[in-house]
Coordinates of C-alpha atoms and ligand atoms in Angstrom, one line a residue:
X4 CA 127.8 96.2 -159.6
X5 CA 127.2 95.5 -163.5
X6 CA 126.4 98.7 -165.4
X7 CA 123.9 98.2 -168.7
X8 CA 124.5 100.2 -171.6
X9 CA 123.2 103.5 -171.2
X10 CA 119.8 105.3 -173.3
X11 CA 121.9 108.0 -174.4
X12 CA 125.8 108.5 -174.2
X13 CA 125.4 110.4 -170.7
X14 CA 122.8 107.9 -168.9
X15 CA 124.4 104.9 -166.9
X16 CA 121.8 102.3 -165.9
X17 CA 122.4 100.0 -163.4
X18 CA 121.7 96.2 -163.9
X19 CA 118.1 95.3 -163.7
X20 CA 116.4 98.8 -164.6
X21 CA 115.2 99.4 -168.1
X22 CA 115.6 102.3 -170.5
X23 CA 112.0 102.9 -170.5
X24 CA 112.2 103.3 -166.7
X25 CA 114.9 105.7 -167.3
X26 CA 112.8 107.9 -169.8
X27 CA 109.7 107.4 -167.2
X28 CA 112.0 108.5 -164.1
X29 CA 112.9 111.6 -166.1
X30 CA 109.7 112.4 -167.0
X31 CA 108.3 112.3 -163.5
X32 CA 111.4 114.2 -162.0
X33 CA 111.3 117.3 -165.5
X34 CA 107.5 118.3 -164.4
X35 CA 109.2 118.9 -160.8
X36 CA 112.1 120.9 -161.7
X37 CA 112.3 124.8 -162.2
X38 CA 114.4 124.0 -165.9
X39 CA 113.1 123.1 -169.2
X40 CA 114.8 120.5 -171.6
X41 CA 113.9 121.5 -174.9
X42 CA 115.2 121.0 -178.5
X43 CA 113.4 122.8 -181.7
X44 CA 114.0 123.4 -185.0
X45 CA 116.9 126.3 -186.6
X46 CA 114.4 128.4 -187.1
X47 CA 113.1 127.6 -183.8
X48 CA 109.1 127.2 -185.2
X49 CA 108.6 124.2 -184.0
X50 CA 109.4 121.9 -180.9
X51 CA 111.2 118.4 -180.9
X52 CA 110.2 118.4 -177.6
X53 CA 110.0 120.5 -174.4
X54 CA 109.9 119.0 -170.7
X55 CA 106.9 119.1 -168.2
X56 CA 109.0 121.4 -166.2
X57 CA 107.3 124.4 -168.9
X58 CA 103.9 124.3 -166.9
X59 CA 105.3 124.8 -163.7
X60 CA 107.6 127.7 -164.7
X61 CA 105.2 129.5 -167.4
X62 CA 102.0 128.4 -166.9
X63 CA 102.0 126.8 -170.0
X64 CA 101.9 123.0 -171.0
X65 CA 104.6 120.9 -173.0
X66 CA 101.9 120.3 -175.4
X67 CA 100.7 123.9 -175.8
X68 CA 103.8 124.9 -176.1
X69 CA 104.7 122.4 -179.1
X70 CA 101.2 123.2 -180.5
X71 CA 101.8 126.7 -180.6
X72 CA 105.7 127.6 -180.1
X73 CA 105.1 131.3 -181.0
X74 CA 103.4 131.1 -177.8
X75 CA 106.1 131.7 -175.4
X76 CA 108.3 133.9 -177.4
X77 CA 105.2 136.2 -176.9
X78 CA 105.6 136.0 -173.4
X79 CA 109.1 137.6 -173.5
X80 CA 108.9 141.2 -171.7
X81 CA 108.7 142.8 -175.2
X82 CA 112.0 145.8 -173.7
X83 CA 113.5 142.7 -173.0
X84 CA 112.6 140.5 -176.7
X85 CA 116.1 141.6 -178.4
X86 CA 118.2 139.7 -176.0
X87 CA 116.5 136.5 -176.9
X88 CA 117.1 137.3 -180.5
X89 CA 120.5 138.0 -179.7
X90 CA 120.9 134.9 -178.4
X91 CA 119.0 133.2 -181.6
X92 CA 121.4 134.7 -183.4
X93 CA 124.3 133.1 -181.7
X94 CA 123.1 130.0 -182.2
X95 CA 122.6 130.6 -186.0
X96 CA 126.6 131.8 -186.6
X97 CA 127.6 128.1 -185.0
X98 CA 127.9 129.6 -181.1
X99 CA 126.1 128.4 -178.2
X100 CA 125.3 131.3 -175.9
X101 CA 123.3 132.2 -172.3
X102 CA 121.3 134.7 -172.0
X103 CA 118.8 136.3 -169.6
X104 CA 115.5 138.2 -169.7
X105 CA 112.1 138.4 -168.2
X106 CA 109.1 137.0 -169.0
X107 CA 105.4 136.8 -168.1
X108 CA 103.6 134.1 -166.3
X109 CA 100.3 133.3 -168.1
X110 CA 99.5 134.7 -164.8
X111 CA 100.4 137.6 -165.4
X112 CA 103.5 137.2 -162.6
X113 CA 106.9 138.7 -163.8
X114 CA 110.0 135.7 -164.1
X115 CA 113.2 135.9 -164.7
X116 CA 114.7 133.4 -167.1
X117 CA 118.4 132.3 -167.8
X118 CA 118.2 130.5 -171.0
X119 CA 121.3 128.5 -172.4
X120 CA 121.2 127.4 -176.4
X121 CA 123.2 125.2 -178.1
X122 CA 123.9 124.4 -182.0
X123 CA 123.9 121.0 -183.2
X124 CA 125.0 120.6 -186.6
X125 CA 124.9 117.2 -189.1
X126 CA 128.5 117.9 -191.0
X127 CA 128.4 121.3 -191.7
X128 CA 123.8 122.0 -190.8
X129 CA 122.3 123.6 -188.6
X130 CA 120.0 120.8 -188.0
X131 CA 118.4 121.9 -184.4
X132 CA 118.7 124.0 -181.2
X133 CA 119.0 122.1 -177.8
X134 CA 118.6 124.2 -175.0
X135 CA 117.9 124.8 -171.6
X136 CA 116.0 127.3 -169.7
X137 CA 115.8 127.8 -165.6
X138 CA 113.5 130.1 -163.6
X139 CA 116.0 132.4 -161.7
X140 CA 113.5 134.4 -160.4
X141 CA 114.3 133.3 -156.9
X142 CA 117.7 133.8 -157.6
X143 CA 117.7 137.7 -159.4
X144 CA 115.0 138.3 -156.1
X145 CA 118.0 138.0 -153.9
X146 CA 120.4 139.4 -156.0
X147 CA 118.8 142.4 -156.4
X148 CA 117.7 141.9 -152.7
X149 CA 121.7 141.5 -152.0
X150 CA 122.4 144.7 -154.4
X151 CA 119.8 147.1 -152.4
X152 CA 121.2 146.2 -148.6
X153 CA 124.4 146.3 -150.5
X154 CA 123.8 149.6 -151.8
X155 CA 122.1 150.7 -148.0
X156 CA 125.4 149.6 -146.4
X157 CA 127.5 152.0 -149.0
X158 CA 125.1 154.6 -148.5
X159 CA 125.8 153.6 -145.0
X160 CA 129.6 154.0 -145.2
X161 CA 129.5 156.8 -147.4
X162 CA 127.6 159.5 -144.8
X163 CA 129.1 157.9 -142.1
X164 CA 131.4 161.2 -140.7
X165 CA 133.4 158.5 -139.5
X166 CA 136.7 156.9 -141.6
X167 CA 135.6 153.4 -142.5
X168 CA 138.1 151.5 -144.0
X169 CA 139.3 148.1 -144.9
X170 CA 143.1 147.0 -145.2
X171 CA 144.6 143.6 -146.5
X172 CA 147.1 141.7 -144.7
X173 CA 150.0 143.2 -144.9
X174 CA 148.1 146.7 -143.7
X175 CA 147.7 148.4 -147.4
X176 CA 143.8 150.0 -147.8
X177 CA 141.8 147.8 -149.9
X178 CA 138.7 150.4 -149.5
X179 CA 138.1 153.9 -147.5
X180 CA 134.8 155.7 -147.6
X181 CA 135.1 159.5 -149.2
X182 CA 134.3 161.2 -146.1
X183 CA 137.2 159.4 -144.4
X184 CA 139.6 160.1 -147.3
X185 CA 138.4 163.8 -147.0
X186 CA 139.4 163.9 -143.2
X187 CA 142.7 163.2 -144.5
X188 CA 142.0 165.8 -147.5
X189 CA 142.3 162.8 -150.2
X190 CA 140.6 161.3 -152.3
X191 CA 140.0 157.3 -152.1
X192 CA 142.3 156.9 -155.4
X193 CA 144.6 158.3 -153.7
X194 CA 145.0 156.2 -150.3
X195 CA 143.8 152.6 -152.0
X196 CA 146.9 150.3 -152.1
X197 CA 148.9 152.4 -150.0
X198 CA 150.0 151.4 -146.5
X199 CA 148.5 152.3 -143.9
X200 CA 151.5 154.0 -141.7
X201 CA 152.2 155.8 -144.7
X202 CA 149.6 158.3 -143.4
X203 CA 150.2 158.3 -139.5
X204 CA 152.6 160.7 -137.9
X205 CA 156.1 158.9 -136.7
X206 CA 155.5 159.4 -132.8
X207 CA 152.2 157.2 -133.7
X208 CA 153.9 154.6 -135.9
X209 CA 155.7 152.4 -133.4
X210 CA 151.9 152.1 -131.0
X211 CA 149.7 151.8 -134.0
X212 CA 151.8 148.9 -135.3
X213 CA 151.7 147.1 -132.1
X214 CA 148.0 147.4 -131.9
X215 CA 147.6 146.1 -135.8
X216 CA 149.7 143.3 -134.1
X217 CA 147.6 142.6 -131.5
X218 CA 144.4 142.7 -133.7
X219 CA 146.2 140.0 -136.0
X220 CA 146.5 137.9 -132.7
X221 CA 143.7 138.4 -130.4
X222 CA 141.1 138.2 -133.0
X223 CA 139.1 140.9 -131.2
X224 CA 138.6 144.5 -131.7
X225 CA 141.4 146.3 -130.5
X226 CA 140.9 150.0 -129.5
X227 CA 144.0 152.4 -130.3
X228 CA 144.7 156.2 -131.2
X229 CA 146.1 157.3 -134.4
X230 CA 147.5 160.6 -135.0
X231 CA 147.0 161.2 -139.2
X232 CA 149.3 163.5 -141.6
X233 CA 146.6 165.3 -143.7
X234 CA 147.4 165.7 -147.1
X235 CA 148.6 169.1 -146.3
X236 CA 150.7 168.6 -142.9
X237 CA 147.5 169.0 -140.6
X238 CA 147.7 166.5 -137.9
X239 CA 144.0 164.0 -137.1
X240 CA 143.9 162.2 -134.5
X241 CA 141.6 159.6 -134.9
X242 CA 139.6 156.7 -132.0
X243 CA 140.0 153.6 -134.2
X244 CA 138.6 150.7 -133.4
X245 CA 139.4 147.7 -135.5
X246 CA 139.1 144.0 -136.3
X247 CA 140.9 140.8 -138.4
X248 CA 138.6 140.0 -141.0
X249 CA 138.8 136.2 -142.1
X250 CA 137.9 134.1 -144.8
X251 CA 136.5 131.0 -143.2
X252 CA 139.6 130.2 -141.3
X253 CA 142.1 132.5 -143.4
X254 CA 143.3 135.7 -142.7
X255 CA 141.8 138.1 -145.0
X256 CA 142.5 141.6 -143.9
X257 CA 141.4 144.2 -141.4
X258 CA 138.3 146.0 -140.9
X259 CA 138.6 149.4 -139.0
X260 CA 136.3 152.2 -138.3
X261 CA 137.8 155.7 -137.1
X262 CA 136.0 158.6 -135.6
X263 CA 137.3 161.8 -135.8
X264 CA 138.4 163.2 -132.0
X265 CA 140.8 166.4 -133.3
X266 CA 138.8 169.2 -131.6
X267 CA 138.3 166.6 -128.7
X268 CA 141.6 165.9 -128.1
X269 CA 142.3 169.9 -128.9
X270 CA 139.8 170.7 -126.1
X271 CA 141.1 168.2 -123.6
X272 CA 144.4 169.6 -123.8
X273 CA 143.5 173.1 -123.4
X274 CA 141.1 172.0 -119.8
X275 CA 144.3 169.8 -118.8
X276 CA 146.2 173.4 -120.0
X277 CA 144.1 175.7 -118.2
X278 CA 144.1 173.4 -115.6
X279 CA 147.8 173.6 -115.2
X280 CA 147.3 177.4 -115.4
X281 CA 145.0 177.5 -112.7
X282 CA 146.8 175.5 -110.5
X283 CA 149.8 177.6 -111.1
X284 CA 147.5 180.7 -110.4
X285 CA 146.2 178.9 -107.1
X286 CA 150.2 178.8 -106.0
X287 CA 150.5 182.4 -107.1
X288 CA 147.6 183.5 -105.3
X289 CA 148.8 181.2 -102.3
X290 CA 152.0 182.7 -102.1
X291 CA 151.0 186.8 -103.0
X292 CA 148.5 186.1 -99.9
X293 CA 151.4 184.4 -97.8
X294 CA 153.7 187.3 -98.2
X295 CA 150.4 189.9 -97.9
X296 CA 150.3 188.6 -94.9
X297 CA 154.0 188.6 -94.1
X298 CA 154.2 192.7 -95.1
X299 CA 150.9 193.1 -92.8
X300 CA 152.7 191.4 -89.9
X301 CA 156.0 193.4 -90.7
X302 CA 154.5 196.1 -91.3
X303 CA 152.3 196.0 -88.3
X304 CA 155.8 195.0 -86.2
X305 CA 157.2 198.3 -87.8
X306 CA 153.9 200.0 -86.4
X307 CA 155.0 198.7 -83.3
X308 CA 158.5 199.6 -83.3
X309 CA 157.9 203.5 -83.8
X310 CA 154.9 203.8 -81.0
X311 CA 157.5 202.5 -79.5
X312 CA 160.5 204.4 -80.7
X313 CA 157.9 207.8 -80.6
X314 CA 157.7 207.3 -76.7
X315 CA 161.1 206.2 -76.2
X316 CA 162.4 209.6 -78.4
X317 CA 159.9 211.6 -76.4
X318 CA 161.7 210.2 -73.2
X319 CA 165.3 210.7 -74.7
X320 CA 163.8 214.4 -75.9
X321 CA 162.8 215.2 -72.1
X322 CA 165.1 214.2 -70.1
X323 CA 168.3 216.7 -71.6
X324 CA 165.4 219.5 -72.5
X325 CA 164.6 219.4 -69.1
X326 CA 168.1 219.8 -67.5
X327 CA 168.6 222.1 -70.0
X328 CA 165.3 224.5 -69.3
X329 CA 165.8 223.6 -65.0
X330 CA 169.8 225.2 -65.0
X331 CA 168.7 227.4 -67.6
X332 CA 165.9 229.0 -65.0
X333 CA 168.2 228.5 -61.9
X334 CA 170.7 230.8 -63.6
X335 CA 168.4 232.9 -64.7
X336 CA 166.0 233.5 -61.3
X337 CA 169.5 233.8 -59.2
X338 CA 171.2 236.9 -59.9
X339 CA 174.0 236.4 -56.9
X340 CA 174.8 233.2 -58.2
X341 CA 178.3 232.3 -57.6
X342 CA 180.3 232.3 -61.1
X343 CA 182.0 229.0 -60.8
X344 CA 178.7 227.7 -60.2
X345 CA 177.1 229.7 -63.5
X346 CA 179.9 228.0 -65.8
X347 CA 179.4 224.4 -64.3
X348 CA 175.3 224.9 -65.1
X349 CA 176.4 226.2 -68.2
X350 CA 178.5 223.0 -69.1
X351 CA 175.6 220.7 -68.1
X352 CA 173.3 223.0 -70.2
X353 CA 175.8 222.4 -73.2
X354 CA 176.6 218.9 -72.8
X355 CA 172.3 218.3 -73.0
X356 CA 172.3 219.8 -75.8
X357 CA 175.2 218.5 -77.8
X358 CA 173.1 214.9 -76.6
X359 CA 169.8 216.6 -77.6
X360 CA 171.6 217.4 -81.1
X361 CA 173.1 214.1 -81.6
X362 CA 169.7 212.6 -80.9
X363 CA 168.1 214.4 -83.5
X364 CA 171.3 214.0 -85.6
X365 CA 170.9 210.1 -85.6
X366 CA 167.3 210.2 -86.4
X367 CA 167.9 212.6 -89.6
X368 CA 171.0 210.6 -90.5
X369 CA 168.9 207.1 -90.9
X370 CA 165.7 208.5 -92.7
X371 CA 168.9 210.7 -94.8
X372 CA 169.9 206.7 -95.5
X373 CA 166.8 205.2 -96.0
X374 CA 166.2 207.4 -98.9
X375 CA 169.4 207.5 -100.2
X376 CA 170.3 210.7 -99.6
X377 CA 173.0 210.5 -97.7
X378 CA 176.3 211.1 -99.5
X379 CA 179.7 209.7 -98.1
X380 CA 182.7 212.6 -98.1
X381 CA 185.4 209.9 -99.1
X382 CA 188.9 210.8 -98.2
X383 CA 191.9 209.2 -97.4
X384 CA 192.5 208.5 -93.4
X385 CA 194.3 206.6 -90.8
X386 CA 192.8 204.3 -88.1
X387 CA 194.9 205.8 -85.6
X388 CA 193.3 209.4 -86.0
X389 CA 190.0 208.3 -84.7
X390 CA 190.4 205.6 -82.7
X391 CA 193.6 207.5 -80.4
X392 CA 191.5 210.5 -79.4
X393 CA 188.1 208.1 -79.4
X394 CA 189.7 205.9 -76.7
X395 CA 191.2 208.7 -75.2
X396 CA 187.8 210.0 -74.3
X397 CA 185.8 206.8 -73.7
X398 CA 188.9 205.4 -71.2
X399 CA 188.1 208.4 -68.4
X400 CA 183.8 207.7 -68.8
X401 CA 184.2 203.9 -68.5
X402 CA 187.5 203.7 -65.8
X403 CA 184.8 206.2 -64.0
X404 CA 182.4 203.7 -64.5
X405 CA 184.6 201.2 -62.5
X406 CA 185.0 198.9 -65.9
X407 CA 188.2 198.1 -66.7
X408 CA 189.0 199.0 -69.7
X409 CA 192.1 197.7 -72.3
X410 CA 192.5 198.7 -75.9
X411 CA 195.2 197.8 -78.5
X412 CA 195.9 199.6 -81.8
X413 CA 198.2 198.4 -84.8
X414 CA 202.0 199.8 -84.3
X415 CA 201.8 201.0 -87.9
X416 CA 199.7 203.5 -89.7
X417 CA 196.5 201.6 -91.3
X418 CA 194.7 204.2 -94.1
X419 CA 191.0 203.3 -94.9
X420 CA 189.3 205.4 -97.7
X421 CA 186.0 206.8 -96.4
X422 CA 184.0 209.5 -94.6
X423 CA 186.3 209.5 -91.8
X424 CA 183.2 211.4 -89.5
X425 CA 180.9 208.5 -90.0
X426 CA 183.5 206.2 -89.4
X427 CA 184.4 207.9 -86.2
X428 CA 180.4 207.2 -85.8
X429 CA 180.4 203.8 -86.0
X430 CA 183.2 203.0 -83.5
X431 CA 182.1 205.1 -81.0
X432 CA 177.9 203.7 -81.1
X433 CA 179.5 200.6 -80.1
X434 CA 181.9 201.7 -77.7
X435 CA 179.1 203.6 -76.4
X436 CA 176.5 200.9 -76.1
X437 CA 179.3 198.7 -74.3
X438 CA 179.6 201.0 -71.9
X439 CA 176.0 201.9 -71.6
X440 CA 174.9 198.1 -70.9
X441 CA 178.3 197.2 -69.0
X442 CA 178.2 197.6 -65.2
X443 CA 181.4 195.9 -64.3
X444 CA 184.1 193.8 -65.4
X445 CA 186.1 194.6 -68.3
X446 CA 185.6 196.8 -71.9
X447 CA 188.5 195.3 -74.3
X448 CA 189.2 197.3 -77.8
X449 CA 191.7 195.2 -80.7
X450 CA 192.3 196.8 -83.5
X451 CA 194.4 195.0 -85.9
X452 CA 195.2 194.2 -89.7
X453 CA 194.2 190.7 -91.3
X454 CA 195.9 190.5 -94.9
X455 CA 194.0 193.6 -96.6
X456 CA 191.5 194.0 -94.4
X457 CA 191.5 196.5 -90.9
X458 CA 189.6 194.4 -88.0
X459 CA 188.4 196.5 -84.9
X460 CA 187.1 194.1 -82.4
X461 CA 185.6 195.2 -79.0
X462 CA 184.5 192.9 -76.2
X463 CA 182.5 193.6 -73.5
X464 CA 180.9 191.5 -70.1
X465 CA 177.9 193.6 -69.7
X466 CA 174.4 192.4 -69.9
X467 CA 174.6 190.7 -73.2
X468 CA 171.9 190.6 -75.8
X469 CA 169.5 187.4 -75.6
X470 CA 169.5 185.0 -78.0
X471 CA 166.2 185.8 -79.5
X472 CA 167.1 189.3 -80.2
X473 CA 170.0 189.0 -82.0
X474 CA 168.7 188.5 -85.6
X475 CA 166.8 191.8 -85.5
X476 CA 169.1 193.9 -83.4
X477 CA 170.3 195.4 -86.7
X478 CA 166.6 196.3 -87.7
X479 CA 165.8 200.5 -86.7
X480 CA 163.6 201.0 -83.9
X481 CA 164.5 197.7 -82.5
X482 CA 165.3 197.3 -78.7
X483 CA 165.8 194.9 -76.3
X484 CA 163.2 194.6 -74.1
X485 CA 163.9 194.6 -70.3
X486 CA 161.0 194.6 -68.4
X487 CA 161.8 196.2 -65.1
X488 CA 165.1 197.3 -65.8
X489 CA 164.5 199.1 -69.0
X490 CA 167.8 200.7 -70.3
X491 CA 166.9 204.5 -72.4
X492 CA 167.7 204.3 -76.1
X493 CA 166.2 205.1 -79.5
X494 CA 167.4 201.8 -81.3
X495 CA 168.5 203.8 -84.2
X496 CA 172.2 203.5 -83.6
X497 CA 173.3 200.0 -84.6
X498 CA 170.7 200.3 -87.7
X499 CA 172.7 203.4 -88.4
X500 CA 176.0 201.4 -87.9
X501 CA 175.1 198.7 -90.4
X502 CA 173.9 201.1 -92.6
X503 CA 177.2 203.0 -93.0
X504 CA 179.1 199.9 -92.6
X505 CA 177.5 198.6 -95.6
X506 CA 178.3 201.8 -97.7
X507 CA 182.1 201.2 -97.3
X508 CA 181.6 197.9 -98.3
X509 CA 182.6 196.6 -94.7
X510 CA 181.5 193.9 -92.7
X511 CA 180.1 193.6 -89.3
X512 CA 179.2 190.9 -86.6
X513 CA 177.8 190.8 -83.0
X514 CA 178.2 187.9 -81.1
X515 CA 176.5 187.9 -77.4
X516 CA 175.3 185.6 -74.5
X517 CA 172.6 187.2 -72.0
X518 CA 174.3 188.2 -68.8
X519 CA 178.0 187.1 -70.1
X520 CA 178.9 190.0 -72.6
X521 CA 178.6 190.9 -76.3
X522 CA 181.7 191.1 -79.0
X523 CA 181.1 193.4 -81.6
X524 CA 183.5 192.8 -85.1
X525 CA 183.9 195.3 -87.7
X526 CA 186.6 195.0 -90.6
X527 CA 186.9 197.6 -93.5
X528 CA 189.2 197.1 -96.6
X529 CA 192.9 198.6 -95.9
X530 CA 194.0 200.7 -98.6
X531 CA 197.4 201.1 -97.8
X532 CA 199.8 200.4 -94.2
X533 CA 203.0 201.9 -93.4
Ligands
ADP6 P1 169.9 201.8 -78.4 O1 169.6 203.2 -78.8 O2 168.7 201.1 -77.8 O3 171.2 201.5 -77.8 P2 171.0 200.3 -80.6 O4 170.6 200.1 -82.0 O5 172.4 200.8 -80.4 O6 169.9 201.1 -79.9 O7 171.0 198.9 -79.9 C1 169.9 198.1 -80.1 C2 169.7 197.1 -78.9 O8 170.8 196.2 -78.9 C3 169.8 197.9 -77.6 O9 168.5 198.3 -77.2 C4 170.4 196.8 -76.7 O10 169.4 196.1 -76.0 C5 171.2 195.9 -77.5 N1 172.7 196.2 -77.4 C6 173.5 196.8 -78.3 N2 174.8 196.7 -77.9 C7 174.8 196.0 -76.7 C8 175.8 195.6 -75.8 N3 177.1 195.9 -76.0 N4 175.4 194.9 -74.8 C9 174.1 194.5 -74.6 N5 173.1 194.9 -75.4 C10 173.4 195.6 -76.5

């Protein structure tokens, strides 16, 4: 393609179109646009020229505008008249210069008007000013349009309770509304270009930086927690939920919004608290009415055990008072009674009541324990002291009884320190209860020493104690039951045993089958042998 020569030093014409049809192609296209071409004197009294485009923008045409130039300064919003001049001036000191004020459409319609000047000078002359001028009305509608919805959005942000916040890409706050700063009691200032985990507690820092991963690579808006250092050490937690924001295809930065969910949180862990507490009260509750029930049923099991002890005491009560009052009478209504026949009543008479006295003895002696009165006369003693004239006296009752009986003591002195008469006790409420529930076969006493200790063990093959029985037979009151062949007895004396066993620091063990025989073992510590 050949290219003429152009009309003017910025014009190319192509080959075949004429300078004229430039100028006329101008023409047309000037009455069209929303910009005027003009060019007038320094002084700018008078108009070279000025392009169609005048009518469209001001109402006025290129010819009234050359006939009367004064016309259009006039149409300058007068508040607005010194920025022209300022721009007039500009032009006079050699300077072009762009400016921008309002005018008036011969309408009456307001405009906005960006208007660009330039010098040109012949040598060192200011011959004329070339210039341009655009209707930006359009343009200063949307700015200001953009301003107030930009404005909207800040007042927006800025009564938003919520922390509203933008950070670039490597996490540092670009922009954080007040309200959010003062959640964190700062000011903006004072968190702008700062980094973000610079203001979240450390337990927080390693989840928080894997969510601002994940909102770098999902592209989505990414939910997460953040637990905040206040200025002044108070911990925030704040819901954040947060977003890349991009720049056509470029990372930019993030966009986050936090609410505020302290008291929530606060309140969420006192309910889950309480919670705990009430679930902890439910067990406590639970188990106080478990064991209330357990001392009811003990206690009603005690209830049981003394009706039952009261009629069983009432029995043992009878039986020598009634020997005791029935020889007591005979002697009494039989003057001629023969002597050796007064004594023998006598002895019966006496040896009810020494039962009738132990009886009552026993019962004292284990309420005396219960309630701690009972007090121990300690002393020095040897086995053999009780045990010879024990055995003594039980080996004529139970040989009498047809049981044969065997018994073995150590061949030298063995000294226990205690109160030898309750002692005494002890062995001879078991040696009395094997021979009370032994009807034949064989009643077999050991007594021997094992390192510091004194062992007395004594074997019986009487009716034994059932199975069932044996992990209350040390409770008071308790008794086997026998239906049919019911055997008399208070159940005190093996509660007393235990009792007094205890308060030496002893030990004791039954051992029993039903029907085959029960081996009772006692061991005391020795205090000294010879
Ligand atoms: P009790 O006054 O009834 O003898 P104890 O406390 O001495 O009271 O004994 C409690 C129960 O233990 C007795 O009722 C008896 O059934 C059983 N018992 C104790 N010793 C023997 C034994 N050697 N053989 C069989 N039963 C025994």
């Amino acid at each position: 393609m050949i290219l003429e020569k152009s009309i003017t030093d910025n014009t190319i014409i192509n080959q075949g179109y004429s300078p004229q049809n430039v100028n006329d192609s101008i023409t047309n296209t000037m009455q069209y646009l929303d910009a005027v071409i003009f060019s007038s004197t320094p002084d700018g009294l008078r108009y070279h020229f000025i392009t169609a485009g005048i009518k469209k923008i001001l109402g006025v045409s290129s010819e009234e505008a050359v006939a009367n130039p004064k016309k259009l300064m006039h149409m300058i919003v007068p508040e607005d008249f010194p920025i022209f001049r300022e721009l007039v001036n500009k032009v006079r000191s050699r300077e072009s210069g762009t400016v921008e004020y309002r005018m008036h459409h011969t309408s009456g319609a307001l405009l906005y008007i960006r208007h660009t000047a330039y010098p040109v000078f012949e040598g060192d002359k200011l011959v004329r000013i070339d210039g341009i001028v655009y209707n930006i009305t359009g343009e200063i509608e949307s700015r200001v349009q953009l301003q107030k919805s930009q404005e909207k959005l800040r007042g927006i942000i800025e009564t938003a309770d919520d922390l509203i916040f933008t950070l670039d890409k490597q996490g540092s706050f670009v922009s954080i509304n007040n309200s959010g700063a003062m959640h964190l009691e700062y000011l903006p200032f004072e968190i702008n270009g700062k980094h973000f985990l610079e203001f979240v507690s450390d337990e927080s820092k390693s989840t928080i930086a894997r969510s601002f991963q994940e909102i770098l690579k999902t592209k989505n808006k990414v939910a997460f927690d953040a637990v905040f250092k206040s200025k002044y050490g108070k911990t925030i937690v704040f819901e954040i939920n947060a977003r890349a924001i991009f720049e056509g295809a470029v990372l930019d930065g993030v966009l986050g919004i936090g609410r505020n969910i302290t008291v929530r949180r606060t309140e969420q862990e006192k309910v889950k608290e309480l919670n705990n507490k009430l679930i902890e009260a439910n067990r406590i509750i639970s188990i106080e009415r478990d064991r209330a029930k357990q001392k009811i049923s003990i206690l009603e099991e005690l209830n049981r055990l003394k009706n039952e002890f009261v009629s069983n005491i009432s029995h043992e009560l009878r039986t020598p008072l009634a020997s005791i009052i029935g020889f007591a009478e005979t002697i009494d209504s039989d003057r001629d009674m023969p002597n050796e026949m007064k004594t023998e009543f006598n002895q019966i008479i006496m040896t009810e009541a020494k039962r009738l006295s132990k009886l009552i003895n026993d019962v004292l002696d284990i309420s005396r324990i219960e309630e701690g009165k009972i007090s121990l006369v300690k002393a020095e003693f040897s086995i053999q002291e009780i045990l010879e004239p024990l055995l003594e006296q039980y080996k004529k009752k139970i040989e009498d009884k047809g049981i044969v009986f065997w018994a073995e003591l150590p061949k030298q002195k063995v000294y226990l320190l205690g109160d030898k008469a309750r002692i005494l006790q002890v062995f001879e409420n078991i040696l009395s209860n094997s021979l009370k529930f032994t009807n034949e076969g064989r009643i077999t006493l050991l007594a021997q020493t094992l390192y510091r200790e004194f062992e007395l063990i004594i074997t019986d093959t009487g009716i034994g104690i059932p199975k069932k029985d044996l992990p209350y037979i040390f409770q008071k009151f308790y008794r086997v039951s026998r239906p049919g062949s019911e055997i008399p007895g208070t159940g005190l004396g093996l509660a007393f045993v235990k009792q007094i066993v205890d308060l030496h620091k002893g030990f004791i063990t039954i051992q029993s089958e039903d029907q085959k025989g029960t081996t009772v073992v006692i061991k005391f510590p020795i205090i000294k042998q010879d």
